[in-house]
GROMACS .gro file of N, CA and C in nm:
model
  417
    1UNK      N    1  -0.287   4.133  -1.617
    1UNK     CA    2  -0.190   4.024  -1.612
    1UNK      C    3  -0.184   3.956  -1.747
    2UNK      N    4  -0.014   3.960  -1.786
    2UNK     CA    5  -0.059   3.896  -1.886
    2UNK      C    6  -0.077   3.711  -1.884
    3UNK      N    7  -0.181   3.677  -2.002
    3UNK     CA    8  -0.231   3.549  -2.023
    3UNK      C    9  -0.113   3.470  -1.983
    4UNK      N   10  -0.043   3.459  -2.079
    4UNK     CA   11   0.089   3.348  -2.044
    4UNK      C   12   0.162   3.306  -1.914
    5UNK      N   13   0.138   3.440  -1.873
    5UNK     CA   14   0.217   3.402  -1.738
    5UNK      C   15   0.092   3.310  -1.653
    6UNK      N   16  -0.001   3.286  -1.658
    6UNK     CA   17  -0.115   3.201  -1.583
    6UNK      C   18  -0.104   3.062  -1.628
    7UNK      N   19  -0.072   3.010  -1.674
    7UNK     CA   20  -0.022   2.868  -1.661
    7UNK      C   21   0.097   2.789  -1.642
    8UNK      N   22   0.205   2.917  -1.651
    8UNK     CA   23   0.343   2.906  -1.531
    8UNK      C   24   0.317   2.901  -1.387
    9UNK      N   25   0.241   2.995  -1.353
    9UNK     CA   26   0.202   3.029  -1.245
    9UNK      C   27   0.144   2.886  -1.182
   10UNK      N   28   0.040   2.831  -1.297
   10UNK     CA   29   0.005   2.709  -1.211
   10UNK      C   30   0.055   2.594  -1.230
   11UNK      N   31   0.136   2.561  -1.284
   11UNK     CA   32   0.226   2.496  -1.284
   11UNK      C   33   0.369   2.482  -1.116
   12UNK      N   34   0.367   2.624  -1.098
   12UNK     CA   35   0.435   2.635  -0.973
   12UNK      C   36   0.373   2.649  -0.872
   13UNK      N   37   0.251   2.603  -0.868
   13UNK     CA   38   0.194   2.574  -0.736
   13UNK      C   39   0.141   2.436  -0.752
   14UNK      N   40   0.136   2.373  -0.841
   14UNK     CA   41   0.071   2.200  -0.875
   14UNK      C   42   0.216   2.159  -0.872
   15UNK      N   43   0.356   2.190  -0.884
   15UNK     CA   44   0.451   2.090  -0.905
   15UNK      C   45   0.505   2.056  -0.765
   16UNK      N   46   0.508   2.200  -0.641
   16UNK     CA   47   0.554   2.147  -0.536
   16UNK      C   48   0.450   2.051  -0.428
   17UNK      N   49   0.325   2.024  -0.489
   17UNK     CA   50   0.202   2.015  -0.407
   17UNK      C   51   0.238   1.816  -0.521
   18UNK      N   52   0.272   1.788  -0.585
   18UNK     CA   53   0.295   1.689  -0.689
   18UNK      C   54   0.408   1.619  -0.610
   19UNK      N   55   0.532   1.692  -0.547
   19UNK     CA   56   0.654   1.644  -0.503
   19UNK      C   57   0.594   1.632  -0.401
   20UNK      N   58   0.545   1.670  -0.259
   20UNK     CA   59   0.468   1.646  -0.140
   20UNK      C   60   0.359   1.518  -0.135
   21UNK      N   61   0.318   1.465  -0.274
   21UNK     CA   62   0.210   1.401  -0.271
   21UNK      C   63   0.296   1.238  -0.293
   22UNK      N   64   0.375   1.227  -0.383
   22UNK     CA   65   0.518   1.126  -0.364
   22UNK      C   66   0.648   1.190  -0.397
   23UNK      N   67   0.709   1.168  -0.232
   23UNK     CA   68   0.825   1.225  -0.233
   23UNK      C   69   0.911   1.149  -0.250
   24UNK      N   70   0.871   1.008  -0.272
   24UNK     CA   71   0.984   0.892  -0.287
   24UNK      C   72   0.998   0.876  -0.436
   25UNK      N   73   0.946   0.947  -0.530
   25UNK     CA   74   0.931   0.918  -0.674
   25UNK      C   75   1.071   0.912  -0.749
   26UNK      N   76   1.137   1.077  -0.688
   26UNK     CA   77   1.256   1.058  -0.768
   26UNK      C   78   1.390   1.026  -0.715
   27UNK      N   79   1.347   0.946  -0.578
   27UNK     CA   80   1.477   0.898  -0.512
   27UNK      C   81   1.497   0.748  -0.563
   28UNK      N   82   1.659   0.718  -0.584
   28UNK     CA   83   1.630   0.571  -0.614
   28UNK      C   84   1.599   0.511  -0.479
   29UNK      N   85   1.626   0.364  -0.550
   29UNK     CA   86   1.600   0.274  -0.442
   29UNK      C   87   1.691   0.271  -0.357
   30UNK      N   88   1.698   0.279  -0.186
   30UNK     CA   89   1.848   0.231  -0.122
   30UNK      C   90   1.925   0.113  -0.145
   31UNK      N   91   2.015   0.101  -0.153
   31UNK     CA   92   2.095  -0.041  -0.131
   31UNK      C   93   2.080  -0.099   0.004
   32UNK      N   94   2.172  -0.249   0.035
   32UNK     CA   95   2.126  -0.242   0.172
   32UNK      C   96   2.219  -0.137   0.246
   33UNK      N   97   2.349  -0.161   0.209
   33UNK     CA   98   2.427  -0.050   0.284
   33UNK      C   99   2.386   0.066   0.314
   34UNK      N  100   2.320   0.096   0.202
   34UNK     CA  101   2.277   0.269   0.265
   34UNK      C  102   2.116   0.252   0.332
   35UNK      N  103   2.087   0.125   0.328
   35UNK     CA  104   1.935   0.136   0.419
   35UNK      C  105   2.024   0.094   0.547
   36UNK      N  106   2.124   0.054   0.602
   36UNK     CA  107   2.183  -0.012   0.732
   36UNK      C  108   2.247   0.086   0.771
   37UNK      N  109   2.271   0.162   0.702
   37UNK     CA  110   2.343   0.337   0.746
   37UNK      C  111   2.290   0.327   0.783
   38UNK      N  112   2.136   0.462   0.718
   38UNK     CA  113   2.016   0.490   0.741
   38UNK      C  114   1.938   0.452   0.882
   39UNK      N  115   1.944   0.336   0.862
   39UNK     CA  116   1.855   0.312   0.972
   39UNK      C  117   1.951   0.255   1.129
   40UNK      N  118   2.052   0.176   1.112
   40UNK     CA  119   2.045   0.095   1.230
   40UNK      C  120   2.061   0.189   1.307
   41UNK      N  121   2.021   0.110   1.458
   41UNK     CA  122   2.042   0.207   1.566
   41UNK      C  123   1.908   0.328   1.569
   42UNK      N  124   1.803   0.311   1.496
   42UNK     CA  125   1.718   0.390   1.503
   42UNK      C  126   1.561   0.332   1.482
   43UNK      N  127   1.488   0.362   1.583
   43UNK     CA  128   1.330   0.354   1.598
   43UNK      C  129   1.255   0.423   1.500
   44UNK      N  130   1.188   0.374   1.441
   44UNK     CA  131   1.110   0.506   1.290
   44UNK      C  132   0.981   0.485   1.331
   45UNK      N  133   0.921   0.554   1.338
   45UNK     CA  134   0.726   0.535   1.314
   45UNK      C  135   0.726   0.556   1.161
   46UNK      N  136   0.656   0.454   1.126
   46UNK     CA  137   0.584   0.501   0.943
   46UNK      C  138   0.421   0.561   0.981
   47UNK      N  139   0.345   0.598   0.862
   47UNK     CA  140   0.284   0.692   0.853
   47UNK      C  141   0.201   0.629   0.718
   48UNK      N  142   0.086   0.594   0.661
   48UNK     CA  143   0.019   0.575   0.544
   48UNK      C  144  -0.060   0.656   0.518
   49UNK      N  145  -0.050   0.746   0.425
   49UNK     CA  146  -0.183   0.838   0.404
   49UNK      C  147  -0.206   0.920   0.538
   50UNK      N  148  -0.084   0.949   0.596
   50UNK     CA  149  -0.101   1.051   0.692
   50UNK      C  150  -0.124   0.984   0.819
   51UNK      N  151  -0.161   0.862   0.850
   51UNK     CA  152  -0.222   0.767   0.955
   51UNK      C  153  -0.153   0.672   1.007
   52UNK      N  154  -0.120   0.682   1.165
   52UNK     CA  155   0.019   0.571   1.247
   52UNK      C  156  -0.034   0.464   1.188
   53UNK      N  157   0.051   0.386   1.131
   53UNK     CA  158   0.061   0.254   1.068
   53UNK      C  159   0.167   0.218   1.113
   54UNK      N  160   0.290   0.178   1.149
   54UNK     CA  161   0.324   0.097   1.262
   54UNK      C  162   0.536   0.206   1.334
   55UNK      N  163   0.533   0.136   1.382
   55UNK     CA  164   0.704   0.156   1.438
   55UNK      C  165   0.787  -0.001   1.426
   56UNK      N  166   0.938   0.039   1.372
   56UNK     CA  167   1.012  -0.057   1.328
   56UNK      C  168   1.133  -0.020   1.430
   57UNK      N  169   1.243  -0.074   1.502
   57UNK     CA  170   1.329  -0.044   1.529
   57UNK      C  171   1.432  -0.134   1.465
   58UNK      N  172   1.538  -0.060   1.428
   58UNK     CA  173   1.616  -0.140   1.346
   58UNK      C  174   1.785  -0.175   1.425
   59UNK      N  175   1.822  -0.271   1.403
   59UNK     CA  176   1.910  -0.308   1.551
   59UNK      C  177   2.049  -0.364   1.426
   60UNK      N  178   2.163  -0.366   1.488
   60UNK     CA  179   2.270  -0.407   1.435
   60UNK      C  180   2.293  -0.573   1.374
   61UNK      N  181   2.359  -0.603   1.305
   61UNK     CA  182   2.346  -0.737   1.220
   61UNK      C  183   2.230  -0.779   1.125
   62UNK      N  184   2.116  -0.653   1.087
   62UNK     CA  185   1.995  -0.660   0.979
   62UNK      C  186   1.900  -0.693   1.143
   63UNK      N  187   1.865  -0.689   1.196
   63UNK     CA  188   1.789  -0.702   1.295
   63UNK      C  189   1.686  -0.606   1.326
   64UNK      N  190   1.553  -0.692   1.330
   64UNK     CA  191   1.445  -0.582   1.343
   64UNK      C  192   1.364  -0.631   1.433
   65UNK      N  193   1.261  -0.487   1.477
   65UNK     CA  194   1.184  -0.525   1.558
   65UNK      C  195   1.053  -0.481   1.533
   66UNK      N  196   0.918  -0.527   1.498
   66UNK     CA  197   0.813  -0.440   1.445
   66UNK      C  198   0.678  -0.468   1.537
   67UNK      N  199   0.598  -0.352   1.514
   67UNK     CA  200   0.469  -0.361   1.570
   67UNK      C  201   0.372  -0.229   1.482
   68UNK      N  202   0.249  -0.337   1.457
   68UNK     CA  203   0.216  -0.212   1.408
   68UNK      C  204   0.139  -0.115   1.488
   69UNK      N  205   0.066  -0.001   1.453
   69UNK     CA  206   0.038   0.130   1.588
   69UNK      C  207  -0.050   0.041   1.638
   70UNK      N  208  -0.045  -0.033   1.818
   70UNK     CA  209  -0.100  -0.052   1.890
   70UNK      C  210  -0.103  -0.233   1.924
   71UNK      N  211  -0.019  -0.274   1.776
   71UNK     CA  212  -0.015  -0.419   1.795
   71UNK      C  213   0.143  -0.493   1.894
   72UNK      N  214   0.133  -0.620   1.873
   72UNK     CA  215   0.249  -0.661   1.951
   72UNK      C  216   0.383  -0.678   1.841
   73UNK      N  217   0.469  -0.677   1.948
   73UNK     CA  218   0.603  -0.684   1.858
   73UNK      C  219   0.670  -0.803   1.796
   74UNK      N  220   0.699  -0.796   1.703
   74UNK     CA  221   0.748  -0.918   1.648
   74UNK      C  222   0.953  -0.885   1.589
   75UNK      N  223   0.961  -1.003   1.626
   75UNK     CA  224   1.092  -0.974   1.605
   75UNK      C  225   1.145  -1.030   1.415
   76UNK      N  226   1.257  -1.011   1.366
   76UNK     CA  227   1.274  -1.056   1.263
   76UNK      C  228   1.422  -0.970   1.222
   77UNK      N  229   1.452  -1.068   1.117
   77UNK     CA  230   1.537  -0.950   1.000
   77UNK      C  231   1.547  -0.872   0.853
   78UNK      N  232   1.648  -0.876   0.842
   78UNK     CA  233   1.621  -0.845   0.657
   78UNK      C  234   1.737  -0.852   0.593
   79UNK      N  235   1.675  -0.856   0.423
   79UNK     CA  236   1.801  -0.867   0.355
   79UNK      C  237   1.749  -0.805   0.199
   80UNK      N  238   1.886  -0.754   0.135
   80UNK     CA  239   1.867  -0.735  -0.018
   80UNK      C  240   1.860  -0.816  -0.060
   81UNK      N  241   1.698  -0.803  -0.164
   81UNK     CA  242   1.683  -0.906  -0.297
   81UNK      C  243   1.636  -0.818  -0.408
   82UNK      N  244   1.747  -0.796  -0.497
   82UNK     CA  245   1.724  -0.719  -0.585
   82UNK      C  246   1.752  -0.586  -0.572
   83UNK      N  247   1.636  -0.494  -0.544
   83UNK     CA  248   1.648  -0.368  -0.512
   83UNK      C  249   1.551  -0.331  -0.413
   84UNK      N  250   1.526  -0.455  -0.365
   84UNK     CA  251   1.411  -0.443  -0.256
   84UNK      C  252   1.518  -0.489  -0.121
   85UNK      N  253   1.435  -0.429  -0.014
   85UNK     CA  254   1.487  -0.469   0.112
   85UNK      C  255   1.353  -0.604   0.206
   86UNK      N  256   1.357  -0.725   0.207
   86UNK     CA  257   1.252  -0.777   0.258
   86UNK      C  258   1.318  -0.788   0.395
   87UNK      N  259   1.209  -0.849   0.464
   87UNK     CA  260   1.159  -0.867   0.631
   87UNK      C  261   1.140  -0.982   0.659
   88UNK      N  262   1.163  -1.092   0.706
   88UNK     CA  263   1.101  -1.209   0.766
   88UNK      C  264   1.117  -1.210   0.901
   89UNK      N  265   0.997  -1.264   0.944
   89UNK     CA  266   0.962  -1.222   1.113
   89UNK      C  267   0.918  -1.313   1.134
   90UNK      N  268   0.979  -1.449   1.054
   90UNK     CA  269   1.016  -1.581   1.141
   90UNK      C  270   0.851  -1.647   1.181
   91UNK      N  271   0.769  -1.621   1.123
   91UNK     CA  272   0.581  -1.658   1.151
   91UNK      C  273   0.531  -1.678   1.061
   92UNK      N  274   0.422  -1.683   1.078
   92UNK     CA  275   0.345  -1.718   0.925
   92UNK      C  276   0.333  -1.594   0.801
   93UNK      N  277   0.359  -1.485   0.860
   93UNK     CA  278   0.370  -1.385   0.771
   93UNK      C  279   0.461  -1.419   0.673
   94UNK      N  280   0.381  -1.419   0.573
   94UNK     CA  281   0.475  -1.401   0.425
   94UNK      C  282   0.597  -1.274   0.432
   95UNK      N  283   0.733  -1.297   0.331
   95UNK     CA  284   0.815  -1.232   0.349
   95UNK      C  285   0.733  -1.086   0.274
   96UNK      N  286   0.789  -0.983   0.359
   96UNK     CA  287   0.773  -0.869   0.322
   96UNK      C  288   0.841  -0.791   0.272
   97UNK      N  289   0.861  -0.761   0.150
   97UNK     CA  290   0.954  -0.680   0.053
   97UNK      C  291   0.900  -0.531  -0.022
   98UNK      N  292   1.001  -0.456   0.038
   98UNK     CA  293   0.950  -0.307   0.008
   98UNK      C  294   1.137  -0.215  -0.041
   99UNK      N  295   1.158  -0.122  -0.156
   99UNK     CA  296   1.171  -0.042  -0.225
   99UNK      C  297   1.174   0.067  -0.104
  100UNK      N  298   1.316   0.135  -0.052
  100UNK     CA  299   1.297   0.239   0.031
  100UNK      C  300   1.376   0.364  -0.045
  101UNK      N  301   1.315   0.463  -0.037
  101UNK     CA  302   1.406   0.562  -0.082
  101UNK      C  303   1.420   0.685   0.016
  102UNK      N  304   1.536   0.723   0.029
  102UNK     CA  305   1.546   0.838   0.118
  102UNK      C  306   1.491   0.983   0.033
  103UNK      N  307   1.430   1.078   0.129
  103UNK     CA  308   1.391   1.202   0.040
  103UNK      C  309   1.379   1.323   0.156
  104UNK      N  310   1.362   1.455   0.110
  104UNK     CA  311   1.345   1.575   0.214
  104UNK      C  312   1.247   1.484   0.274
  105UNK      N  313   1.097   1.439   0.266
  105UNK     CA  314   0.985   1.445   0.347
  105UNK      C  315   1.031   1.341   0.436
  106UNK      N  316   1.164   1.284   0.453
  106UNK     CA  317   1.178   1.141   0.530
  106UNK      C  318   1.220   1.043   0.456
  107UNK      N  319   1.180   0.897   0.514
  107UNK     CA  320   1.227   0.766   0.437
  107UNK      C  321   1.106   0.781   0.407
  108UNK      N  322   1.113   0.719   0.254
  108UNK     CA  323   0.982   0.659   0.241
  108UNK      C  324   0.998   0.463   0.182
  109UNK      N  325   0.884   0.419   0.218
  109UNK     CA  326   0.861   0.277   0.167
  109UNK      C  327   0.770   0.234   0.103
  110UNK      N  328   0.807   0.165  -0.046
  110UNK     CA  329   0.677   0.122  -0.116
  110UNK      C  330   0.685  -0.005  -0.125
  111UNK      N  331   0.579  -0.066  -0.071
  111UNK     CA  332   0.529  -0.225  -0.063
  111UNK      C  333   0.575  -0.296  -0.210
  112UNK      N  334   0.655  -0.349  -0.229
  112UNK     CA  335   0.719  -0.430  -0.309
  112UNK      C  336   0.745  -0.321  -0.451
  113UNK      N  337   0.814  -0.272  -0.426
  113UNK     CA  338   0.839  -0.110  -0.526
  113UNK      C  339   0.695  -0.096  -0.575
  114UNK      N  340   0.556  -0.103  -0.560
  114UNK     CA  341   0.470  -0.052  -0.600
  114UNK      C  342   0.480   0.128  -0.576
  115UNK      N  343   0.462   0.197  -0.713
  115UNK     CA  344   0.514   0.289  -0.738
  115UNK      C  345   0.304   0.368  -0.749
  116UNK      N  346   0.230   0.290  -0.750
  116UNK     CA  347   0.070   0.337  -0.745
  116UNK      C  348   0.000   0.337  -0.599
  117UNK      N  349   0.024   0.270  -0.534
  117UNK     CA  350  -0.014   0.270  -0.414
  117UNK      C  351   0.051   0.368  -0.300
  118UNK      N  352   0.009   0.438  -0.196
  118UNK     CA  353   0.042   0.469  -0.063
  118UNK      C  354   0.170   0.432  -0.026
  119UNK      N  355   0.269   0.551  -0.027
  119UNK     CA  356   0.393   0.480   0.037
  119UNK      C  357   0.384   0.500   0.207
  120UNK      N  358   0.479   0.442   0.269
  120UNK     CA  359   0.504   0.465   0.410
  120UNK      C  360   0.558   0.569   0.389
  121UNK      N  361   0.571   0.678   0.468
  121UNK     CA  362   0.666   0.778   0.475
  121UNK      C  363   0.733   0.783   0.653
  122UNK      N  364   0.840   0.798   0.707
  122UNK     CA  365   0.876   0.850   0.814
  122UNK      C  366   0.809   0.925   0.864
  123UNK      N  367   0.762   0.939   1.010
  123UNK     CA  368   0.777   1.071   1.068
  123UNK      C  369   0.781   1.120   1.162
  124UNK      N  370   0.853   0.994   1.238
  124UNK     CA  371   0.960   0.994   1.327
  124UNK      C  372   1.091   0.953   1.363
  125UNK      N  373   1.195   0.958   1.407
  125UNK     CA  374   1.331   0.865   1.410
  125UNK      C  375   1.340   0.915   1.572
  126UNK      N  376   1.369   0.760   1.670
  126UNK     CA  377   1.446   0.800   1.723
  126UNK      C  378   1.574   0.706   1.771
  127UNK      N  379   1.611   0.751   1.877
  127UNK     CA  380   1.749   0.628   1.937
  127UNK      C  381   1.668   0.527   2.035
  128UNK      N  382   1.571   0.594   2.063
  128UNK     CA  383   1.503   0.491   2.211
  128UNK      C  384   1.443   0.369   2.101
  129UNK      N  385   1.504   0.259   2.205
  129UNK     CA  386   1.475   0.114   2.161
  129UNK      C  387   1.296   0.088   2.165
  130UNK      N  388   1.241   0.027   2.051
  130UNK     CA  389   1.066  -0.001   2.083
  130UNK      C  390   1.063  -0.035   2.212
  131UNK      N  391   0.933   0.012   2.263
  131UNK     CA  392   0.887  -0.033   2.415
  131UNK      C  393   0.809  -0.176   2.374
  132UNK      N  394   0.833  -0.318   2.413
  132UNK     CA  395   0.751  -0.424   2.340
  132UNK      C  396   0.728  -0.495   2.489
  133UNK      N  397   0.643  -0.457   2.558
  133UNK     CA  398   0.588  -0.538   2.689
  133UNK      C  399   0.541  -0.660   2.673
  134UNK      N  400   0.532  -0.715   2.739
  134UNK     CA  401   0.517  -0.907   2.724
  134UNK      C  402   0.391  -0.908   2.697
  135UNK      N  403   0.307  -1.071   2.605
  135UNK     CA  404   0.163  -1.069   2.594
  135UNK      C  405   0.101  -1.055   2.736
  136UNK      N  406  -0.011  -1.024   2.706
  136UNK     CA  407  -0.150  -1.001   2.842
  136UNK      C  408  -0.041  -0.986   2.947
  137UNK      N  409   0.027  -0.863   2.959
  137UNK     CA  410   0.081  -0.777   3.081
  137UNK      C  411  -0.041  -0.672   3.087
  138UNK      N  412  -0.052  -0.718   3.276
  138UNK     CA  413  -0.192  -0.665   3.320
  138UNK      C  414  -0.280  -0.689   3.353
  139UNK      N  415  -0.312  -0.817   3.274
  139UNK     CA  416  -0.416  -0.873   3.270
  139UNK      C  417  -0.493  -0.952   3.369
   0.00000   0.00000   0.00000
């Protein structure tokens, strides 16, 4: 084999394993319009580092609904600031502003366009509305 061709070679197995590792890198940011396409009318599970980190359902007029995997639901909305899309859910939670870009692997979301850290990625969508049962049902 010749030499040269061995660092093409690895090059084409480190670049698609590079695009898989952030797939939101070379998408821009959405606008809101195309995050209100995107999403309304649809339930997403996100995903961190491979691991259920929460479900959002996203409802008509910027309207959301969140919980993270196993917590309770909180209601809220959102809006463009900048090139970020934030969240307020109306509580003591500070506003939450995250950078979404659409890509093959899904949506992805980076916590206030942090471009070093763990994005959310999709990796689920559906039409069914969150299931959000009342506190201490059961109990």
């Amino acid at each position: 084999m010749d030499i040269r061709i061995l660092p093409l070679a690895a090059l084409l197995t480190v670049a698609p394993l590079a695009a898989l590792a952030d797939p939101g890198e070379t998408a821009p940011a959405m606008t809101a319009d195309q995050f209100d396409a995107r999403t309304r009318g649809k339930t997403i599970t996100y995903t961190a580092n491979g691991v259920p980190y929460g479900i959002e359902e996203y409802r008509p007029g910027h309207k959301v609904v969140w919980a993270f995997d196993g917590g309770e639901c909180r209601e809220g909305d959102w809006f463009q600031l900048g090139e970020q899309i934030c969240f307020d859910y109306h509580d003591d939670t500070p506003l939450q502003c995250w950078t979404f870009h659409d890509s093959p692997a899904g949506l992805i979301a980076r916590f206030e366009g942090d471009r070093i850290g763990a994005p959310l990625v999709s990796l689920q969508e559906s039409a069914t509305p969150l299931n959000c049962p009342g506190p201490e049902v059961g109990a």
